Amino acid sequence: MSKTAIITGGSRGIGQAMSEKLGELGYNVVINYRSDSSKALSEKIAADLESKYKVGTLVVKADVSKYEDCEKLVKATVEKFGDNIDVLVNNAGITNNSNWIDITHEAYERVIGTNLMSALHMTHLVLPHMINHSSKDSQCVIVNTSSVGGMTGVINQADYCASKSGLIGLTRALALEFAGRGVRVNAIAPGMIMTDMLRGVNQDELNALAATIPEGYIGDVSDIAGALAYILTAPYLTGQIISPNGGFVLQ
Ligand code: NDP
């Protein structure tokens, strides 16, 4: 029987690579995006997955910082693919890159809403569609995209680090709560990965930071899609933080 995966922020960057990986692994893929400019991108990813891997797809515009948009996303998924959801990837994320004096409360509330509240909303709404059919032999999996910023301090990223640490706490707590009930919960904490998010910051500062990565280079989205594939196929893995980061943070 076919399995269904939802990915938030699946339109670009790391999310695009993970959407493609989910299709390659044979899931029906529900690709969420927020910006009008990403509609065509998301539809192109979906069309490619359908023709290449013969999986079902659904593209849903939703601002996952809002509970009612998350409800809409889950409802559309269930209407198209049925009551059982097998995988949820909470990937949508933004950053402000601002010092803590000049930042506005609206700006940091957007970061917390997009990066952390979205995962609370989505897990709250999706878990009932997992525990209705999950078992030791038929596992469901939640993967939260955290960050090295969730494991260590990063200058001018206080709100971002708070959101990404929060995702690690959520991951560990839900892993415990649903252990033994066929739902595994893990996080990926990427180091620096070249996407629009990094292209948007000062490139001189970026290059200086990149020079401090022990492996000596900025990672690729395929590094994160590979970590997702590992988590999905590792039945004994739960409550863990997998961090492809080139040695940037040594745990
Ligand atoms: P991008 O900026 O390339 O992509 C961000 C994605 O999030 C887009 O798909 C975007 O949708 C989506 N998104 C943003 N806000 C919302 C929202 N409110 N509702 C729904 N979707 C939303 O970033 P990355 O690919 O780099 O980042 C992906 C994840 O990885 C984020 O959680 C980020 O924090 C994390 N990460 C990234 C690192 C990096 O170095 N790149 C390092 C560590 C973690 P749309 O296209 O519609 O705007």
mmCIF file of C-alpha atoms and ligand atoms in Angstrom:
data_model
loop_
_atom_site.group_PDB
_atom_site.id
_atom_site.type_symbol
_atom_site.label_atom_id
_atom_site.label_comp_id
_atom_site.label_asym_id
_atom_site.label_seq_id
_atom_site.Cartn_x
_atom_site.Cartn_y
_atom_site.Cartn_z
ATOM 1 C CA MET A 1 0.000 0.000 0.000
ATOM 2 C CA SER A 2 1.328 3.457 -0.833
ATOM 3 C CA LYS A 3 2.532 5.715 1.963
ATOM 4 C CA THR A 4 2.049 9.443 2.333
ATOM 5 C CA ALA A 5 4.519 12.123 3.427
ATOM 6 C CA ILE A 6 3.933 15.818 4.123
ATOM 7 C CA ILE A 7 6.807 18.265 3.922
ATOM 8 C CA THR A 8 6.436 21.880 5.007
ATOM 9 C CA GLY A 9 8.564 24.359 3.074
ATOM 10 C CA GLY A 10 9.155 21.788 0.355
ATOM 11 C CA SER A 11 9.476 24.251 -2.523
ATOM 12 C CA ARG A 12 13.091 25.376 -2.425
ATOM 13 C CA GLY A 13 16.552 24.631 -1.064
ATOM 14 C CA ILE A 14 16.753 21.854 1.515
ATOM 15 C CA GLY A 15 12.990 21.307 1.282
ATOM 16 C CA GLN A 16 13.148 20.725 -2.474
ATOM 17 C CA ALA A 17 15.919 18.142 -2.037
ATOM 18 C CA MET A 18 13.907 16.398 0.687
ATOM 19 C CA SER A 19 10.696 16.475 -1.421
ATOM 20 C CA GLU A 20 12.639 14.784 -4.218
ATOM 21 C CA LYS A 21 14.092 12.212 -1.819
ATOM 22 C CA LEU A 22 10.620 11.362 -0.493
ATOM 23 C CA GLY A 23 9.414 10.757 -4.059
ATOM 24 C CA GLU A 24 12.478 8.656 -4.829
ATOM 25 C CA LEU A 25 11.693 6.539 -1.744
ATOM 26 C CA GLY A 26 8.182 5.927 -3.121
ATOM 27 C CA TYR A 27 6.041 8.150 -0.914
ATOM 28 C CA ASN A 28 3.093 10.168 -2.128
ATOM 29 C CA VAL A 29 4.472 13.647 -1.470
ATOM 30 C CA VAL A 30 2.492 16.624 -0.181
ATOM 31 C CA ILE A 31 4.593 19.704 -0.916
ATOM 32 C CA ASN A 32 3.769 22.804 1.119
ATOM 33 C CA TYR A 33 4.936 26.300 0.242
ATOM 34 C CA ARG A 34 3.964 29.812 1.355
ATOM 35 C CA SER A 35 5.061 32.443 -1.224
ATOM 36 C CA ASP A 36 3.143 32.957 -4.473
ATOM 37 C CA SER A 37 6.503 32.989 -6.245
ATOM 38 C CA SER A 38 7.035 29.360 -5.169
ATOM 39 C CA LYS A 39 3.793 27.965 -6.619
ATOM 40 C CA ALA A 40 5.299 27.160 -10.028
ATOM 41 C CA LEU A 41 8.473 25.765 -8.421
ATOM 42 C CA SER A 42 6.433 23.426 -6.226
ATOM 43 C CA GLU A 43 4.244 22.300 -9.122
ATOM 44 C CA LYS A 44 7.327 21.553 -11.221
ATOM 45 C CA ILE A 45 8.835 19.420 -8.420
ATOM 46 C CA ALA A 46 5.515 17.570 -8.114
ATOM 47 C CA ALA A 47 5.199 16.970 -11.868
ATOM 48 C CA ASP A 48 8.777 15.653 -12.027
ATOM 49 C CA LEU A 49 8.162 13.273 -9.121
ATOM 50 C CA GLU A 50 4.983 11.928 -10.714
ATOM 51 C CA SER A 51 6.669 11.221 -14.042
ATOM 52 C CA LYS A 52 9.969 9.932 -12.609
ATOM 53 C CA TYR A 53 8.778 7.820 -9.664
ATOM 54 C CA LYS A 54 5.056 7.293 -10.433
ATOM 55 C CA VAL A 55 4.067 8.601 -6.993
ATOM 56 C CA GLY A 56 1.074 10.777 -6.151
ATOM 57 C CA THR A 57 1.653 14.412 -5.282
ATOM 58 C CA LEU A 58 -0.254 17.354 -3.895
ATOM 59 C CA VAL A 59 0.887 20.974 -3.728
ATOM 60 C CA VAL A 60 -0.636 23.078 -0.939
ATOM 61 C CA LYS A 61 -0.092 26.759 -0.242
ATOM 62 C CA ALA A 62 -0.220 27.342 3.525
ATOM 63 C CA ASP A 63 1.477 29.618 6.039
ATOM 64 C CA VAL A 64 2.375 26.978 8.601
ATOM 65 C CA SER A 65 2.907 29.538 11.351
ATOM 66 C CA LYS A 66 -0.916 29.693 11.448
ATOM 67 C CA TYR A 67 -2.884 26.824 12.988
ATOM 68 C CA GLU A 68 -5.803 27.235 10.571
ATOM 69 C CA ASP A 69 -3.479 26.972 7.554
ATOM 70 C CA CYS A 70 -1.978 23.793 9.023
ATOM 71 C CA GLU A 71 -5.508 22.408 9.421
ATOM 72 C CA LYS A 72 -6.115 23.182 5.746
ATOM 73 C CA LEU A 73 -2.878 21.399 4.771
ATOM 74 C CA VAL A 74 -3.713 18.243 6.731
ATOM 75 C CA LYS A 75 -7.333 18.232 5.532
ATOM 76 C CA ALA A 76 -6.235 18.476 1.878
ATOM 77 C CA THR A 77 -3.789 15.603 2.440
ATOM 78 C CA VAL A 78 -6.428 13.337 3.978
ATOM 79 C CA GLU A 79 -8.929 14.183 1.232
ATOM 80 C CA LYS A 80 -6.463 13.196 -1.481
ATOM 81 C CA PHE A 81 -4.538 10.300 0.083
ATOM 82 C CA GLY A 82 -6.772 8.981 2.882
ATOM 83 C CA ASP A 83 -6.753 9.004 6.657
ATOM 84 C CA ASN A 84 -3.267 7.540 7.175
ATOM 85 C CA ILE A 85 -0.222 9.813 7.142
ATOM 86 C CA ASP A 86 3.164 8.082 7.402
ATOM 87 C CA VAL A 87 5.818 10.805 7.387
ATOM 88 C CA LEU A 88 5.863 14.455 8.446
ATOM 89 C CA VAL A 89 8.876 16.641 7.726
ATOM 90 C CA ASN A 90 8.721 20.003 9.512
ATOM 91 C CA ASN A 91 11.160 21.934 7.361
ATOM 92 C CA ALA A 92 9.742 25.441 6.818
ATOM 93 C CA GLY A 93 12.092 28.033 8.249
ATOM 94 C CA ILE A 94 13.207 31.650 8.076
ATOM 95 C CA THR A 95 15.841 33.777 9.756
ATOM 96 C CA ASN A 96 16.183 37.471 10.630
ATOM 97 C CA ASN A 97 19.941 37.790 11.048
ATOM 98 C CA SER A 98 19.519 40.810 13.334
ATOM 99 C CA ASN A 99 21.062 42.015 16.566
ATOM 100 C CA TRP A 100 18.831 41.831 19.647
ATOM 101 C CA ILE A 101 18.562 45.593 20.139
ATOM 102 C CA ASP A 102 17.321 46.576 16.686
ATOM 103 C CA ILE A 103 15.050 43.606 16.098
ATOM 104 C CA THR A 104 11.284 44.189 16.359
ATOM 105 C CA HIS A 105 8.965 41.900 18.273
ATOM 106 C CA GLU A 106 6.993 41.337 15.056
ATOM 107 C CA ALA A 107 10.162 40.032 13.375
ATOM 108 C CA TYR A 108 11.110 37.587 16.133
ATOM 109 C CA GLU A 109 7.510 36.431 16.504
ATOM 110 C CA ARG A 110 7.578 35.571 12.769
ATOM 111 C CA VAL A 111 10.681 33.434 13.269
ATOM 112 C CA ILE A 112 9.264 31.617 16.294
ATOM 113 C CA GLY A 113 5.931 31.173 14.485
ATOM 114 C CA THR A 114 7.434 29.830 11.273
ATOM 115 C CA ASN A 115 10.212 27.679 12.720
ATOM 116 C CA LEU A 116 8.745 26.389 16.002
ATOM 117 C CA MET A 117 4.983 26.978 16.313
ATOM 118 C CA SER A 118 4.545 25.392 12.868
ATOM 119 C CA ALA A 119 6.038 22.133 14.161
ATOM 120 C CA LEU A 120 3.801 22.212 17.259
ATOM 121 C CA HIS A 121 0.759 22.770 15.035
ATOM 122 C CA MET A 122 1.685 20.135 12.470
ATOM 123 C CA THR A 123 2.620 17.411 14.951
ATOM 124 C CA HIS A 124 -0.576 18.107 16.905
ATOM 125 C CA LEU A 125 -2.667 17.752 13.756
ATOM 126 C CA VAL A 126 -0.801 14.873 12.078
ATOM 127 C CA LEU A 127 -0.112 12.519 15.000
ATOM 128 C CA PRO A 128 -3.747 11.317 15.190
ATOM 129 C CA HIS A 129 -3.337 10.255 11.527
ATOM 130 C CA MET A 130 -0.214 8.311 12.500
ATOM 131 C CA ILE A 131 -1.212 6.519 15.692
ATOM 132 C CA ASN A 132 -4.396 5.292 13.988
ATOM 133 C CA HIS A 133 -2.277 2.825 11.961
ATOM 134 C CA SER A 134 1.319 2.840 13.251
ATOM 135 C CA SER A 135 2.950 -0.208 14.821
ATOM 136 C CA LYS A 136 6.418 -1.613 15.430
ATOM 137 C CA ASP A 137 6.296 -3.214 11.975
ATOM 138 C CA SER A 138 4.695 -0.243 10.235
ATOM 139 C CA GLN A 139 6.404 2.824 11.611
ATOM 140 C CA CYS A 140 5.494 6.441 11.096
ATOM 141 C CA VAL A 141 8.231 9.048 11.240
ATOM 142 C CA ILE A 142 8.420 12.744 12.129
ATOM 143 C CA VAL A 143 11.537 14.676 11.154
ATOM 144 C CA ASN A 144 12.124 18.245 12.336
ATOM 145 C CA THR A 145 14.654 20.447 10.551
ATOM 146 C CA SER A 146 16.555 22.061 13.404
ATOM 147 C CA SER A 147 20.001 23.643 12.916
ATOM 148 C CA VAL A 148 23.456 23.831 14.433
ATOM 149 C CA GLY A 149 21.930 27.063 15.783
ATOM 150 C CA GLY A 150 19.801 24.812 17.984
ATOM 151 C CA MET A 151 22.910 23.260 19.511
ATOM 152 C CA THR A 152 25.186 26.274 19.931
ATOM 153 C CA GLY A 153 24.942 30.071 20.042
ATOM 154 C CA VAL A 154 25.206 32.026 16.781
ATOM 155 C CA ILE A 155 25.657 35.801 16.790
ATOM 156 C CA ASN A 156 22.655 37.851 15.553
ATOM 157 C CA GLN A 157 20.499 34.703 15.554
ATOM 158 C CA ALA A 158 18.975 34.734 19.067
ATOM 159 C CA ASP A 159 15.399 34.180 17.861
ATOM 160 C CA TYR A 160 16.531 31.601 15.296
ATOM 161 C CA CYS A 161 18.602 29.698 17.890
ATOM 162 C CA ALA A 162 15.677 29.779 20.335
ATOM 163 C CA SER A 163 13.353 28.331 17.676
ATOM 164 C CA LYS A 164 15.806 25.623 16.647
ATOM 165 C CA SER A 165 16.601 24.630 20.281
ATOM 166 C CA GLY A 166 12.857 24.441 20.804
ATOM 167 C CA LEU A 167 12.599 21.953 17.937
ATOM 168 C CA ILE A 168 15.186 19.758 19.633
ATOM 169 C CA GLY A 169 13.164 19.780 22.858
ATOM 170 C CA LEU A 170 10.002 18.954 20.914
ATOM 171 C CA THR A 171 11.791 16.115 19.117
ATOM 172 C CA ARG A 172 13.025 14.485 22.314
ATOM 173 C CA ALA A 173 9.745 14.865 24.210
ATOM 174 C CA LEU A 174 7.562 13.501 21.398
ATOM 175 C CA ALA A 175 10.020 10.651 20.780
ATOM 176 C CA LEU A 176 9.523 9.575 24.398
ATOM 177 C CA GLU A 177 5.761 10.078 24.362
ATOM 178 C CA PHE A 178 5.257 7.965 21.239
ATOM 179 C CA ALA A 179 8.027 5.369 21.715
ATOM 180 C CA GLY A 180 6.569 1.875 21.543
ATOM 181 C CA ARG A 181 3.579 3.138 19.574
ATOM 182 C CA GLY A 182 5.224 2.941 16.163
ATOM 183 C CA VAL A 183 6.048 6.635 15.765
ATOM 184 C CA ARG A 184 9.679 7.725 15.676
ATOM 185 C CA VAL A 185 10.630 11.392 16.046
ATOM 186 C CA ASN A 186 14.054 12.706 15.070
ATOM 187 C CA ALA A 187 15.663 15.975 14.021
ATOM 188 C CA ILE A 188 18.211 16.979 11.435
ATOM 189 C CA ALA A 189 20.435 19.882 12.483
ATOM 190 C CA PRO A 190 22.171 21.075 9.298
ATOM 191 C CA GLY A 191 25.363 23.074 9.383
ATOM 192 C CA MET A 192 25.862 25.688 6.660
ATOM 193 C CA ILE A 193 24.116 24.529 3.478
ATOM 194 C CA MET A 194 24.098 26.630 0.284
ATOM 195 C CA THR A 195 20.501 27.741 -0.317
ATOM 196 C CA ASP A 196 18.627 31.038 -0.734
ATOM 197 C CA MET A 197 18.820 31.395 3.066
ATOM 198 C CA LEU A 198 22.621 31.641 2.940
ATOM 199 C CA ARG A 199 22.651 33.572 -0.345
ATOM 200 C CA GLY A 200 20.712 36.280 1.506
ATOM 201 C CA VAL A 201 23.410 37.031 4.093
ATOM 202 C CA ASN A 202 26.593 39.107 3.773
ATOM 203 C CA GLN A 203 28.863 36.985 1.559
ATOM 204 C CA ASP A 204 32.136 38.231 3.100
ATOM 205 C CA GLU A 205 30.920 37.252 6.577
ATOM 206 C CA LEU A 206 29.678 33.955 5.126
ATOM 207 C CA ASN A 207 33.036 33.140 3.545
ATOM 208 C CA ALA A 208 34.846 33.998 6.787
ATOM 209 C CA LEU A 209 32.537 31.651 8.684
ATOM 210 C CA ALA A 210 32.869 28.939 6.048
ATOM 211 C CA ALA A 211 36.646 29.046 6.493
ATOM 212 C CA THR A 212 36.143 27.884 10.096
ATOM 213 C CA ILE A 213 34.314 24.682 9.060
ATOM 214 C CA PRO A 214 36.721 21.810 9.770
ATOM 215 C CA GLU A 215 35.811 20.037 6.507
ATOM 216 C CA GLY A 216 36.594 23.327 4.755
ATOM 217 C CA TYR A 217 33.469 23.909 2.682
ATOM 218 C CA ILE A 218 29.749 24.728 2.791
ATOM 219 C CA GLY A 219 27.475 21.701 2.517
ATOM 220 C CA ASP A 220 24.981 20.788 -0.196
ATOM 221 C CA VAL A 221 21.245 20.121 0.057
ATOM 222 C CA SER A 222 21.956 16.489 -0.898
ATOM 223 C CA ASP A 223 23.740 16.073 2.466
ATOM 224 C CA ILE A 224 20.455 16.814 4.229
ATOM 225 C CA ALA A 225 18.292 14.718 1.898
ATOM 226 C CA GLY A 226 20.691 11.843 2.588
ATOM 227 C CA ALA A 227 20.206 12.287 6.342
ATOM 228 C CA LEU A 228 16.428 12.187 5.817
ATOM 229 C CA ALA A 229 16.709 8.919 3.877
ATOM 230 C CA TYR A 230 18.808 7.422 6.680
ATOM 231 C CA ILE A 231 16.298 8.457 9.376
ATOM 232 C CA LEU A 232 13.368 7.042 7.413
ATOM 233 C CA THR A 233 15.065 3.665 7.064
ATOM 234 C CA ALA A 234 16.526 3.323 10.576
ATOM 235 C CA PRO A 235 13.903 1.503 12.705
ATOM 236 C CA TYR A 236 15.833 1.790 16.006
ATOM 237 C CA LEU A 237 16.465 5.547 15.724
ATOM 238 C CA THR A 238 14.286 7.880 17.772
ATOM 239 C CA GLY A 239 14.772 11.087 19.737
ATOM 240 C CA GLN A 240 18.076 11.764 17.968
ATOM 241 C CA ILE A 241 19.616 14.843 16.408
ATOM 242 C CA ILE A 242 21.550 14.041 13.213
ATOM 243 C CA SER A 243 23.823 16.944 12.312
ATOM 244 C CA PRO A 244 25.571 16.992 8.922
ATOM 245 C CA ASN A 245 27.752 20.026 9.576
ATOM 246 C CA GLY A 246 31.308 19.371 8.348
ATOM 247 C CA GLY A 247 32.533 19.299 11.951
ATOM 248 C CA PHE A 248 31.238 22.836 12.652
ATOM 249 C CA VAL A 249 29.759 21.656 15.946
ATOM 250 C CA LEU A 250 31.344 18.639 17.624
ATOM 251 C CA GLN A 251 28.842 17.111 20.040
HETATM 252 P P1 NDP B 1 15.116 28.460 1.968
HETATM 253 O O1 NDP B 1 14.978 29.895 2.304
HETATM 254 O O2 NDP B 1 15.819 28.057 0.720
HETATM 255 O O3 NDP B 1 13.670 27.750 1.969
HETATM 256 C C1 NDP B 1 12.775 27.994 3.019
HETATM 257 C C2 NDP B 1 11.534 27.160 2.804
HETATM 258 O O4 NDP B 1 10.632 27.401 3.894
HETATM 259 C C3 NDP B 1 10.800 27.533 1.531
HETATM 260 O O5 NDP B 1 10.235 26.368 0.972
HETATM 261 C C4 NDP B 1 9.702 28.473 2.049
HETATM 262 O O6 NDP B 1 8.546 28.512 1.238
HETATM 263 C C5 NDP B 1 9.368 27.795 3.360
HETATM 264 N N1 NDP B 1 8.650 28.672 4.277
HETATM 265 C C6 NDP B 1 9.102 29.789 4.895
HETATM 266 N N2 NDP B 1 8.132 30.318 5.674
HETATM 267 C C7 NDP B 1 7.052 29.507 5.538
HETATM 268 C C8 NDP B 1 5.742 29.517 6.090
HETATM 269 N N3 NDP B 1 5.345 30.455 6.973
HETATM 270 N N4 NDP B 1 4.877 28.532 5.721
HETATM 271 C C9 NDP B 1 5.251 27.572 4.847
HETATM 272 N N5 NDP B 1 6.493 27.512 4.295
HETATM 273 C C10 NDP B 1 7.371 28.471 4.637
HETATM 274 O O7 NDP B 1 15.824 27.833 3.252
HETATM 275 P P2 NDP B 1 16.664 26.495 3.461
HETATM 276 O O8 NDP B 1 16.328 25.486 2.450
HETATM 277 O O9 NDP B 1 18.066 26.879 3.663
HETATM 278 O O10 NDP B 1 16.087 26.072 4.893
HETATM 279 C C11 NDP B 1 15.230 24.970 5.103
HETATM 280 C C12 NDP B 1 15.271 24.633 6.572
HETATM 281 O O11 NDP B 1 16.603 24.280 6.929
HETATM 282 C C13 NDP B 1 14.871 25.802 7.483
HETATM 283 O O12 NDP B 1 14.129 25.317 8.567
HETATM 284 C C14 NDP B 1 16.218 26.326 7.941
HETATM 285 O O13 NDP B 1 16.122 26.986 9.175
HETATM 286 C C15 NDP B 1 17.013 25.037 8.053
HETATM 287 N N6 NDP B 1 18.453 25.216 8.041
HETATM 288 C C16 NDP B 1 19.093 25.759 6.952
HETATM 289 C C17 NDP B 1 20.455 25.924 6.974
HETATM 290 C C18 NDP B 1 21.231 26.479 5.824
HETATM 291 O O14 NDP B 1 22.439 26.720 5.977
HETATM 292 N N7 NDP B 1 20.642 26.685 4.662
HETATM 293 C C19 NDP B 1 21.256 25.545 8.159
HETATM 294 C C20 NDP B 1 20.472 24.985 9.221
HETATM 295 C C21 NDP B 1 19.129 24.832 9.159
HETATM 296 P P3 NDP B 1 8.434 29.557 -0.004
HETATM 297 O O15 NDP B 1 9.293 29.000 -1.080
HETATM 298 O O16 NDP B 1 7.005 29.548 -0.346
HETATM 299 O O17 NDP B 1 8.918 30.877 0.499
#
